[in-house]
Short mmCIF file of C-alpha atoms in Angstrom, two decimals:
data_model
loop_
_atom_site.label_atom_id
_atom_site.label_comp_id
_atom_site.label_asym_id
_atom_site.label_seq_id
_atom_site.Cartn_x
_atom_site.Cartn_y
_atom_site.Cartn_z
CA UNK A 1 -12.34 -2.67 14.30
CA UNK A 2 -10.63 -4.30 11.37
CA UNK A 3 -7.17 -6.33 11.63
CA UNK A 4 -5.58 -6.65 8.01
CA UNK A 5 -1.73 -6.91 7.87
CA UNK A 6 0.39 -7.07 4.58
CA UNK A 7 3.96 -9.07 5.12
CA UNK A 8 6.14 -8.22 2.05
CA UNK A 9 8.20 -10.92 1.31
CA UNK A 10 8.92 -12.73 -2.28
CA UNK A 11 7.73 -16.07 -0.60
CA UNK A 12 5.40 -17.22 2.31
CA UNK A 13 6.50 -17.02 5.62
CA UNK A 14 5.74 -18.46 9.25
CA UNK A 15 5.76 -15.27 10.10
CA UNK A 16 2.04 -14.76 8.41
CA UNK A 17 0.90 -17.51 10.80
CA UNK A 18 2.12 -15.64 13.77
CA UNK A 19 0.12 -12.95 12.59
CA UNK A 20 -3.33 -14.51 11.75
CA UNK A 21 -2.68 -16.56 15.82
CA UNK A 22 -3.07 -12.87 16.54
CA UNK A 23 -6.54 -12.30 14.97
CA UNK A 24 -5.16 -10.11 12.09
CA UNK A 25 -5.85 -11.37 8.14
CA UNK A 26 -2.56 -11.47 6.87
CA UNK A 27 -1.86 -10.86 2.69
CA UNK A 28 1.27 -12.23 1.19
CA UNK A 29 2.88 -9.35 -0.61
CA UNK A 30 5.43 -10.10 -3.41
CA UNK A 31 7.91 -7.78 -4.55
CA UNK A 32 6.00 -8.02 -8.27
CA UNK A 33 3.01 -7.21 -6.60
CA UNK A 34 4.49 -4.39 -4.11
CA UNK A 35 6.26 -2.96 -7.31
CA UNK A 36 3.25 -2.74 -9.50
CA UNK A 37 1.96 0.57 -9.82
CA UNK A 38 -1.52 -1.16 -11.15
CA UNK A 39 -1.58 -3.36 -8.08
CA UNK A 40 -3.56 -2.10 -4.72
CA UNK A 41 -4.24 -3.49 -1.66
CA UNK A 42 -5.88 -2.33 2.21
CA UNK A 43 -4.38 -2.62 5.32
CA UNK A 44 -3.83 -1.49 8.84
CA UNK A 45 0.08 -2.24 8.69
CA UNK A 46 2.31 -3.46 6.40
CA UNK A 47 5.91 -5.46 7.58
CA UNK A 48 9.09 -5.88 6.08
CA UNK A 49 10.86 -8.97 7.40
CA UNK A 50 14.48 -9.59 8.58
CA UNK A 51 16.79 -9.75 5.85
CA UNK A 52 15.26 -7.60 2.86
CA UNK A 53 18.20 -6.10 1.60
CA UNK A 54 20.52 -9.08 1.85
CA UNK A 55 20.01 -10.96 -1.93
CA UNK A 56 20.93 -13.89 -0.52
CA UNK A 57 17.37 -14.00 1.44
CA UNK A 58 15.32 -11.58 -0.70
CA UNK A 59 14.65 -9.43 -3.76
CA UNK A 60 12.19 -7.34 -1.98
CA UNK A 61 14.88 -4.25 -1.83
CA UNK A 62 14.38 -2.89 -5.55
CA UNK A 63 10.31 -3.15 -5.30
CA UNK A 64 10.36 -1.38 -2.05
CA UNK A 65 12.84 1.55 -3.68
CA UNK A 66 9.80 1.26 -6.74
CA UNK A 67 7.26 1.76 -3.83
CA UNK A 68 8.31 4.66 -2.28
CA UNK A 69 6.09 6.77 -2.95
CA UNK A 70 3.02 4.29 -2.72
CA UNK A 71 4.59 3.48 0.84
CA UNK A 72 4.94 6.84 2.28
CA UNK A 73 1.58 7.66 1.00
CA UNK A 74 0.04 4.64 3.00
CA UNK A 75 1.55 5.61 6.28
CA UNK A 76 0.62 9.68 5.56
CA UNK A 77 -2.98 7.86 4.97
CA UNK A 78 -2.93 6.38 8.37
CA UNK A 79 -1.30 3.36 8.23
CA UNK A 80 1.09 1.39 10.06
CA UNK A 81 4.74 0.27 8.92
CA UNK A 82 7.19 -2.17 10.66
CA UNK A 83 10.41 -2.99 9.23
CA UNK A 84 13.07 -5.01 10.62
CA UNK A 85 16.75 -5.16 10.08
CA UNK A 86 18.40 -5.10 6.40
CA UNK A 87 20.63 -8.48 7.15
CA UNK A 88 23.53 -6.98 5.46
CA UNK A 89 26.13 -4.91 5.68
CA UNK A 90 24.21 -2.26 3.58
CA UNK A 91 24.23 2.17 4.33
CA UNK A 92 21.28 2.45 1.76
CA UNK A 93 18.85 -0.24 3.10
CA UNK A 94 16.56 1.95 4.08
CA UNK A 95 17.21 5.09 1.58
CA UNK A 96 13.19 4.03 0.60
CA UNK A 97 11.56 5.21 3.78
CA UNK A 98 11.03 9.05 4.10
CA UNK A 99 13.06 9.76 6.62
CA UNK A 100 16.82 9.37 7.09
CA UNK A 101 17.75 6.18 8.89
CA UNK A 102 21.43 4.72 8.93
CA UNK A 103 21.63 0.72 9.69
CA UNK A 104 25.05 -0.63 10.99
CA UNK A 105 25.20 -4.67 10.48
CA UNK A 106 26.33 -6.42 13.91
CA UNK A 107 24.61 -9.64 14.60
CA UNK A 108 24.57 -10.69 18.23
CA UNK A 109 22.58 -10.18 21.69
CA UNK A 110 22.15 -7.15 23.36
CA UNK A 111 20.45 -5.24 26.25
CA UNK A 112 17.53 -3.97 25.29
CA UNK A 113 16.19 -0.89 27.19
CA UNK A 114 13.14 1.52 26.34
CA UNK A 115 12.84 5.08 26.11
CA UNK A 116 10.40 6.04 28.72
CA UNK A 117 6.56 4.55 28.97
CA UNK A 118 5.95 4.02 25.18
CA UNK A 119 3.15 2.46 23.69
CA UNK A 120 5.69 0.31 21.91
CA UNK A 121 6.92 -1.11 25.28
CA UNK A 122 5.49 -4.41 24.23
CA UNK A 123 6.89 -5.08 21.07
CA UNK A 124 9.09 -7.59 22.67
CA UNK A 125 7.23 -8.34 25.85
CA UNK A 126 8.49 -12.22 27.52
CA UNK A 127 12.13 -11.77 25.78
CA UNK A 128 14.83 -11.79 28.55
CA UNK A 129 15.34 -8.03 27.51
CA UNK A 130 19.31 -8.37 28.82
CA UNK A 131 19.83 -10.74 25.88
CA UNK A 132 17.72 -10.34 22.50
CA UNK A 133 19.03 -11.00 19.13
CA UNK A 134 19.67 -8.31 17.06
CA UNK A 135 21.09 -7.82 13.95
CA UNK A 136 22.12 -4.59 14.24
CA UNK A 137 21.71 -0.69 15.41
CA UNK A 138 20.52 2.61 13.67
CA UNK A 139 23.77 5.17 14.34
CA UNK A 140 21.81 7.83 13.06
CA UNK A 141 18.20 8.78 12.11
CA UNK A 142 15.52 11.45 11.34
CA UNK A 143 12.69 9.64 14.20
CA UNK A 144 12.73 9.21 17.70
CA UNK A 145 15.05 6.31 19.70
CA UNK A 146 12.13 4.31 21.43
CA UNK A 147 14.66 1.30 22.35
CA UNK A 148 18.08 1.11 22.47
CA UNK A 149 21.09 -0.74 24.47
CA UNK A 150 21.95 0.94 27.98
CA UNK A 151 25.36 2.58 25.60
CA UNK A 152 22.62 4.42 23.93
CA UNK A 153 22.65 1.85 20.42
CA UNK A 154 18.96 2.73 19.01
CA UNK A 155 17.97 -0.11 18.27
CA UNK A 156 13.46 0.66 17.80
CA UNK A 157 13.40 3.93 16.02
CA UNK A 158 9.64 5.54 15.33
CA UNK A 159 8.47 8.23 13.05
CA UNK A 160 5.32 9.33 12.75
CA UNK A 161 3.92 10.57 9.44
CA UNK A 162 0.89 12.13 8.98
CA UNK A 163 -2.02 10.04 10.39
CA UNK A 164 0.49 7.42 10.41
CA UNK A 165 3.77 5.52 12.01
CA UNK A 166 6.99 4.09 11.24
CA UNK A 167 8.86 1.61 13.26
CA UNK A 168 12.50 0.47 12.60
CA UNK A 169 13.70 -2.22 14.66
CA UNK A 170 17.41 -4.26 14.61
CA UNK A 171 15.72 -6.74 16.79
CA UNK A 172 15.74 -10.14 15.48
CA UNK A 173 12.90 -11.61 17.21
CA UNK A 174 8.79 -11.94 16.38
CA UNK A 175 7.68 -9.32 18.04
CA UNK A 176 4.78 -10.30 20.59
CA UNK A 177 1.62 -11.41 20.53
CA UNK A 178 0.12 -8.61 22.41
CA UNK A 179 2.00 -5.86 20.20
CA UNK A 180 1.34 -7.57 16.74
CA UNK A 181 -2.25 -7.69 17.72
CA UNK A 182 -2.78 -3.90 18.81
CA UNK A 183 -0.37 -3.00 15.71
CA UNK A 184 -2.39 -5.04 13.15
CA UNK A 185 -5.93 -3.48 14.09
CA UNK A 186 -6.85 -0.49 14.01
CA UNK A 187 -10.46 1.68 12.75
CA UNK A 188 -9.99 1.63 9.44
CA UNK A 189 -7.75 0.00 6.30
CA UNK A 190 -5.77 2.30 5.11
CA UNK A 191 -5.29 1.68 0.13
CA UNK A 192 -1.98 0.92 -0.53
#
């Protein structure tokens, strides 16, 4: 088993710390590097951060749009894509990903309920799941609603893609130990 995670940002993060606690090697990946077409890099997952289409936290946005392809290819491939809410009142924060996903800007707590017995059930395992930050909802979407509040706000969306998955959460929180663990390994590295 191999755990390799890339965390696009344009700076470090804590975050990356929280994911090497969890026995995953974690890559810094800059939005020069991400938008590169000469750069490559293997992983199991790649995540985008809160906040990547507000300018006033990131410039990651425009390298992700250059990625698209790249991106789409690497979950197809087999790999494993988490990305977290825009941080901004934004319709085409996430007009990168291959599949249609709509993102409504509301920051605040909500009930958090999910669909069913999913694998994904312990993304946010230990939160009081009657009050997590989020930072928003997905009104509408091409994937599958695998959280949302009990008015039916999806708030986890999934898609899978080939040999590979997309989640798109509004939840504002690290996402578990347990969870970034399982979603950082996997059998094989998939080239980005």
């Amino acid at each position: 088993m191999t755990c390799r995670t890339g965390l696009l940002w344009d700076t470090p993060l804590m975050f990356s710390r929280l994911i090497e606690d969890c026995g995953a090697a974690c890559e810094s990946v800059n939005p020069n590097m991400l938008a590169s077409p000469f750069w490559r890099g293997k992983f199991v997952a790649l995540i985008v951060p809160t906040g990547f289409a507000n300018p006033d936290y990131s410039n990651l946005l425009p390298a992700l749009r250059a990625a698209e392809g790249r991106i789409q290819r690497f979950v197809e491939n087999g790999g494993r894509l988490l990305v977290f809410g825009a941080g901004c009142c934004r319709e085409d924060a996430y007009d990168w990903l291959p599949f249609p996903l709509t993102y409504s800007f509301a920051y605040g707590p909500r009930a958090v309920r999910f669909a069913g017995e999913s694998r994904y059930n312990s993304l946010f395992s230990g939160y009081d799941l009657d009050a997590v930050e989020c930072d928003g909802s997905f009104p509408s979407h091409g994937g599958e609603t695998l959280a949302a509040t009990p008015g039916g706000e999806p708030l986890l969306v999934g898609k899978s893609l080939g040999d590979g998955m997309i989640l798109a959460t509004s939840i504002h929180e690290y996402p578990s130990r347990v969870f970034l663990k399982e979603f950082s390994c996997g059998e094989r590295e998939t080239l980005f």
